[in-house]
Amino acid sequence: MITLDNMNIETSIAGLKMENPTMLASGILGQTGRSLLRVAKEGGAGALVTKSIGLEARTGHGNPGILELDTGLLNAMGLPNPGIDDFEEEVQIARRSNVPIIGSIFASSPDDFANLASRMAGHGADAIELNLSCPHAQGYGVEMGSDPIIVESIVKTVVEAIQIPVFAKLSPMVPDIASIALAVEKGGGHGVVAINTMRGMSIEPEMGMPVLSNKIGGLSGPAIKPVGVRAVYEIAQKVKIPIIGVGGINTGRDAIEYIMAGANAVQIGSGVHYRGIDIFKKVSQEIQDFMQKNNYSQLDEMIGIAGVK
Amino acid sequence: MITLDNMNIETSIAGLKMENPTMLASGILGQTGRSLLRVAKEGGAGALVTKSIGLEARTGHGNPGILELDTGLLNAMGLPNPGIDDFEEEVQIARRSNVPIIGSIFASSPDDFANLASRMAGHGADAIELNLSCPHAQGYGVEMGSDPIIVESIVKTVVEAIQIPVFAKLSPMVPDIASIALAVEKGGGHGVVAINTMRGMSIEPEMGMPVLSNKIGGLSGPAIKPVGVRAVYEIAQKVKIPIIGVGGINTGRDAIEYIMAGANAVQIGSGVHYRGIDIFKKVSQEIQDFMQKNNYSQLDEMIGIAGVK
Amino acid sequence: MGHHHQNAKMHAVTILANRPEAANIFTLEIDWIPRDKLLGGQFVMIWIPGVDEIPMSLSSANTTSTLTIQKVGEASETLGRMKPGDKIGIKGPFGKGFEPTGQNLLFIAGGVGIAPLMPAIVTAQEQGKEITLAIGAASGDAIAFRDKLTSMGIDIRIATDDGSEGHKGFVTTLVEELLAGGNYDQILTCGPEIMMAKLLELANLNKIPIQCSLERYMKCGMGICGSCDIDGLQVCKDGPVFDGQTLAGLEDFGKSKRDRSGKKIGF
Amino acid sequence: MGHHHQNAKMHAVTILANRPEAANIFTLEIDWIPRDKLLGGQFVMIWIPGVDEIPMSLSSANTTSTLTIQKVGEASETLGRMKPGDKIGIKGPFGKGFEPTGQNLLFIAGGVGIAPLMPAIVTAQEQGKEITLAIGAASGDAIAFRDKLTSMGIDIRIATDDGSEGHKGFVTTLVEELLAGGNYDQILTCGPEIMMAKLLELANLNKIPIQCSLERYMKCGMGICGSCDIDGLQVCKDGPVFDGQTLAGLEDFGKSKRDRSGKKIGF
Ligand SMILES: Cc1cc2nc3c(=O)[nH]c(=O)nc-3n(C[C@H](O)[C@H](O)[C@H](O)COP(=O)(O)OP(=O)(O)OC[C@H]3O[C@@H](n4cnc5c(N)ncnc54)[C@H](O)[C@@H]3O)c2cc1C
Ligand SMILES: Cc1cc2nc3c(=O)[nH]c(=O)nc-3n(C[C@H](O)[C@H](O)[C@H](O)COP(=O)(O)OP(=O)(O)OC[C@H]3O[C@@H](n4cnc5c(N)ncnc54)[C@H](O)[C@@H]3O)c2cc1C
Ligand SMILES: Cc1cc2nc3c(=O)[nH]c(=O)nc-3n(C[C@H](O)[C@H](O)[C@H](O)COP(=O)(O)O)c2cc1C
Ligand SMILES: Cc1cc2nc3c(=O)[nH]c(=O)nc-3n(C[C@H](O)[C@H](O)[C@H](O)COP(=O)(O)O)c2cc1C
Ligand code: FES
Ligand code: FES
């Protein structure tokens, strides 16, 4: 935990209190308890989302699993994870950070989601993030997350199974993301996370083949920011539950775009590559600097204002 | 028409012969016959796609209608166009270029599409591009273009109404673009164009509001290249009709990524901003340079090779 | 990319001052300067949040920049009400500006067309050139930059529609007199296109090179939307300043333009 | 962005030569050099199209670069069959390298662990430092860079598992002798983690600063996937070279690592 003076940038999502609105996004340094702890202590994140965890251990796709492009990162890690059983120790260590721990999970049926969620809650997570949007793991991602009926049923089943807040993370690869967010709200979900990566590919001309071993990966980083901001804006017009904005956030201004579009908090993933592990501190400071210069004293004053003007 | 020596980069799409694989994308300098002519003569484009034309004149959305972002352009022009009647003169002038003229059209029903298509054919267009994917004009875009049944019926109606080839331009904002391409093929379409822009937004923090007057616009340029390459790759695995790749092409290498993914030709839009009107010549030259260095002598040898390896 | 393009990113800038310039014309001073040295005629797109975005020439650029604006409609009137501290968006600068060549220069301004000429006049004077300026305006009180021009010692000839000052009638008549008497190396002009079309004729008749700054309806300002098309050239990118030779080859110059839908309409 | 990050873009590079280096070890020369001066220990991710992508130290970087590789599995064996003109992909360089300090340096290599030590040895010699190198290998013919090291006049001490050359047994025994006799300012080592854990003990006992280059399973090489985690540090970014002080505080060092799923497993 870090203390930031001057402006008040505290926020809260479904009862989770955050000292600043920046969270670690799922899949970045979120596989071990100690790296999560470090992102909070040394990095300054206001909350931590774990790597997406499944029922069994998975090694993920082979290498190359990620590369940097001119406008972002492209990855197809393939949801590697040690399985929910082995993850208890990691959650326990992460809890020492004293910031909210959000356990991300993936599964291929509502019951598996519910099962994972209750075990994640049992491990000590403060909230659950449902990954309904992995763009490159067959059977676990966009197929489910683009159908409002399936989304509502997954959310409902999980919400009924546990006592902690449930967030659903959505894919932008749909014609109307707000209608999926509405399904989350109808299912009793406590928040929406938007957006996950976009399906993309990079071909190396000299080799005449795709670089990623999985061929197709998920595009993150600066390239997807305008899509994420738009998604949050559209969702904010349609639902009342809190929104967590994610996609291409590198600076305080990027975070503010999301906040003004309607996000109560933001997540940062690829930015850890671009600006280092302390990007959470840097972005928090830049948000405060902006607020000071533009006469805002509370983060709340900025949330969603681009949607009402 | 320009002549390029060394490597053979001729290509053809549904019988349209092109001296090089670069086409002007719809909506860029495609509103007047003389600017189209100039893009061919001075710019070196191998084919020209007109601005999307509708039944009636439209002024489009108000300003700001476009801005540059760090990773691409964001526009919401709102399909301004003089209407199909006034467009005959422009097509006639564009024909003087001696490169194929592809008339882009938009409408909100299969019959209107067919009506527009036959008039565009009557004006002298060599082929028709159906814009099924405008991300920011209510009623004319993604709503239709994301439903395979509607897509098939539009394509079929148009194909039956005219004698010239029909291409359908698709949106990437769908969970499975290849299934939409399949609908185009089933409807008898002669080619698929992928991709149109992605719905995005840019908020100016100092103003606390979206910049575009329409708030939401279409993201183009470098940001969307990985998404476009992936879309072409997925479509190439699923359909046999030719594919025209578009999205973020600035260099010969960008074009080659699309070609290796399965594109028979490419379109360039935003690149006109980044590299000038002669980007078509530059990209053609860069493709030739690459072919020479990597021992390709025909463009055909590269088409789709990333999908078979 | 290796190619130097005029970028079209939006920047929020603060208004430092709003000064009356002449009847119905005001000058906004803004906390922003272009990256490279400004040529008169180069312009920016000004976003007035919630209202519109319009093209506007830079009438000066030193440590701050100025826009000199005539009130004609909603956007320009809203700008006229702006106060120091207010914010507008700016994209640019865009386009090709005036390039004064030769020693003896004749500048001709129609109304607020003086704005894009100002940077060129100031530069030309710094370079020790001889400057004559003919201004056509509705009336004497509508002449912008009068104090500045006077203090610079510029030779100003005036024509007004109402005869309240100088020659009563068209500035082109005044120019015919000047051309008969003087020996000019170049004409540089901005004003109504009908006026400039007449000036092109006069320049050709007198074999004097001419540069004209044109206006067309602009949506992108960056040369891609085609809205400002004139015979396949984009006024925003290939212009707004064109030389006489180019203009002489254009069918549309002085005759027709495009409306917001791209339809051709007469002047 | 203002922040200098090690970029992770993929570049296709051509193999210039493939030379045998020692038993089962070969050196690839590639047509590529890192942007900044190389520190031994810094590494690249090598993409073998259709096979795998693996981390590999740069064993030199001047006008070309070299990789010195032991054949252990599919990727390294495929690389071993590569010929001049073949292409591989490269990302990097990544990570923090060795920083030799003091005058009298003891380098300790376990097997192919000599590769990342080479650039540090070359630099240290250029700076006129005293260098002792202890190498542990399976047998005498498995010692890489022997000719180069001999021609440099480096004092080499050898331990082999099979006793075919030098001391028969662990290199650590050899090191104990060296430490008893010599007066070293710093130890720099790369080899099996068990060996390095033992060396850390010896260094602490003798109050000599030590730097060790670690290995973990790497997926991204750029510090974001967490696959190479050791106690919350990322070997690819915070390492692979760590100093003794850091290592002394780590629970996992010499004891456990993570498999490809992130599960903790013992050494
Ligand atoms: C390159 C260029 C430089 C200019 N420089 C100046 C200047 O220095 N000072 C000045 O007072 N005026 C200048 N103008 C004209 C100025 O852009 C218009 O007066 C302004 O747009 C009017 O907007 P409005 O909302 O006040 O009026 P409206 O009621 O919207 O329109 C009044 C007139 O302005 C024109 N106009 C409106 N929007 C645009 C647009 N986007 N592009 C082009 N014309 C438009 C209309 O076509 C109409 O003829 C310039 C125009 C161009 C093209
Ligand atoms: C920072 C670093 C620098 C290295 N430098 C060198 C060097 O200079 N010379 C050299 O010969 N070897 C080096 N290695 C080890 C080298 O990466 C492995 O030998 C290689 O990956 C084996 O791949 P393979 O397909 O041939 O064998 P496999 O059969 O795939 O595996 C054999 C062993 O290599 C390990 N390995 C495989 N893939 C990876 C991976 N992605 N990351 C880490 N370990 C992996 C496996 O865990 C296993 O223990 C280095 C490793 C690291 C982490
Ligand atoms: C290497 C990597 C791994 C990721 N793994 C996951 C994951 O396991 N679960 C998940 O929901 N999102 C995952 N994501 C997506 C991110 O959480 C985030 O939604 C996306 O990267 C956009 O944010 P960014 O632009 O800040 O990176 C991953 C992203 C990256 C780059
Ligand atoms: C200013 C602008 C206007 C556009 N207008 C149209 C249009 O009228 N019809 C259409 O099908 N696509 C239109 N597009 C989309 C482009 O044709 C193209 O699909 C997209 O920009 C991606 O290509 P790019 O990255 O090369 O620009 C427009 C794009 C831009 C930037
Ligand atoms: S205003 Fe768009 S091309 Fe000139
Ligand atoms: S290999 Fe991904 S963090 Fe080190």
XYZ file of N, CA and C in Angstrom, chain D residues 19-23 25-27 59 68 109 111-112 114-115 118 121-122 125 133-167:
162
model
N 29.546 -23.356 -35.909
C 30.851 -23.974 -35.627
C 30.754 -24.895 -34.424
N 31.369 -26.089 -34.482
C 31.428 -26.933 -33.292
C 32.286 -26.229 -32.236
N 31.880 -26.327 -30.982
C 32.577 -25.589 -29.927
C 33.233 -26.559 -28.956
N 32.551 -27.657 -28.687
C 33.039 -28.699 -27.769
C 32.081 -29.864 -27.942
N 32.317 -30.952 -27.210
C 31.420 -32.088 -27.356
C 29.990 -31.641 -27.066
N 28.382 -29.201 -28.006
C 28.161 -27.746 -27.911
C 28.610 -27.103 -29.228
N 27.807 -26.187 -29.740
C 28.169 -25.504 -30.991
C 27.913 -24.006 -30.820
N 28.522 -23.222 -31.707
C 28.333 -21.776 -31.667
C 27.722 -21.312 -32.981
N 26.901 -15.057 -26.323
C 28.256 -15.362 -25.851
C 29.265 -14.346 -26.374
N 26.112 -19.723 -27.955
C 26.855 -20.966 -27.753
C 25.939 -21.939 -27.032
N 32.342 -21.494 -14.058
C 31.365 -21.941 -15.045
C 31.028 -23.400 -14.831
N 29.539 -26.265 -16.983
C 29.123 -26.665 -18.338
C 29.012 -25.499 -19.284
N 27.868 -25.459 -20.001
C 27.666 -24.406 -21.000
C 27.450 -23.040 -20.330
N 29.512 -21.324 -19.220
C 30.618 -20.477 -19.659
C 30.143 -19.423 -20.660
N 29.072 -19.750 -21.430
C 28.620 -18.854 -22.512
C 28.315 -17.433 -22.011
N 31.446 -15.401 -20.883
C 32.461 -14.971 -21.848
C 32.534 -13.457 -22.064
N 34.206 -11.938 -19.134
C 35.641 -12.269 -19.061
C 36.430 -11.397 -20.035
N 35.903 -11.260 -21.251
C 36.589 -10.454 -22.267
C 36.694 -8.995 -21.810
N 39.158 -8.579 -18.962
C 40.559 -8.629 -19.385
C 40.989 -7.332 -20.073
N 39.611 -18.624 -13.846
C 38.379 -19.249 -14.313
C 38.367 -20.717 -13.917
N 37.364 -21.106 -13.133
C 37.195 -22.520 -12.797
C 36.040 -23.061 -13.616
N 36.297 -24.147 -14.321
C 35.258 -24.748 -15.154
C 34.953 -26.164 -14.696
N 33.685 -26.440 -14.528
C 33.269 -27.800 -14.266
C 32.579 -28.340 -15.504
N 32.979 -29.541 -15.955
C 32.365 -30.112 -17.150
C 32.264 -31.617 -16.992
N 31.463 -32.222 -17.887
C 31.298 -33.669 -17.819
C 32.635 -34.354 -18.093
N 33.312 -33.850 -19.118
C 34.618 -34.425 -19.428
C 35.455 -33.355 -20.122
N 36.718 -33.646 -20.371
C 37.641 -32.656 -20.926
C 37.209 -32.114 -22.272
N 36.565 -32.975 -23.093
C 36.210 -32.505 -24.440
C 34.924 -31.689 -24.451
N 34.317 -31.493 -23.284
C 33.069 -30.724 -23.222
C 33.307 -29.277 -22.806
N 34.579 -28.876 -22.800
C 34.886 -27.518 -22.365
C 34.885 -26.561 -23.555
N 33.942 -25.635 -23.516
C 33.798 -24.697 -24.626
C 34.800 -23.554 -24.513
N 35.070 -22.919 -25.640
C 35.936 -21.728 -25.697
C 37.365 -21.996 -25.243
N 37.804 -23.248 -25.288
C 39.126 -23.567 -24.770
C 40.234 -22.794 -25.513
N 40.143 -22.817 -26.874
C 41.184 -22.141 -27.664
C 41.203 -20.649 -27.376
N 40.042 -20.081 -27.419
C 39.910 -18.637 -27.186
C 40.485 -18.265 -25.818
N 40.101 -19.022 -24.792
C 40.547 -18.719 -23.423
C 42.066 -18.898 -23.296
N 42.575 -19.938 -23.940
C 44.016 -20.180 -23.888
C 44.764 -19.043 -24.574
N 44.261 -18.651 -25.753
C 44.947 -17.584 -26.492
C 44.864 -16.256 -25.733
N 43.842 -16.105 -24.915
C 43.737 -14.890 -24.084
C 44.682 -14.973 -22.882
N 45.215 -16.161 -22.629
C 46.127 -16.330 -21.507
C 45.429 -16.396 -20.154
N 44.161 -16.835 -20.177
C 43.396 -16.926 -18.920
C 43.874 -18.138 -18.099
N 43.961 -17.943 -16.812
C 44.317 -19.008 -15.866
C 43.081 -19.901 -15.659
N 43.086 -21.082 -16.303
C 41.916 -21.959 -16.236
C 42.140 -23.146 -15.308
N 41.213 -23.414 -14.416
C 41.239 -24.610 -13.559
C 40.059 -25.473 -13.935
N 40.322 -26.742 -14.101
C 39.289 -27.627 -14.623
C 38.915 -28.736 -13.639
N 37.618 -28.989 -13.552
C 37.133 -30.164 -12.818
C 36.221 -30.935 -13.760
N 36.408 -32.234 -13.881
C 35.522 -33.036 -14.735
C 34.871 -34.147 -13.929
N 33.667 -34.470 -14.347
C 32.919 -35.537 -13.680
C 33.652 -36.868 -13.845
N 34.205 -37.082 -15.062
C 34.818 -38.378 -15.329
C 36.325 -38.372 -15.085
N 36.848 -37.248 -14.627
C 38.267 -37.169 -14.333
C 39.153 -37.192 -15.563
N 38.555 -37.031 -16.755
C 39.358 -37.070 -17.983
C 40.334 -35.900 -18.070
N 40.067 -34.880 -17.291
C 40.992 -33.740 -17.261
C 40.820 -33.016 -15.935
N 41.927 -32.513 -15.364
C 41.875 -31.721 -14.132
C 41.376 -32.529 -12.947
N 40.813 -31.788 -12.014
C 40.259 -32.376 -10.804
C 39.086 -33.287 -11.134
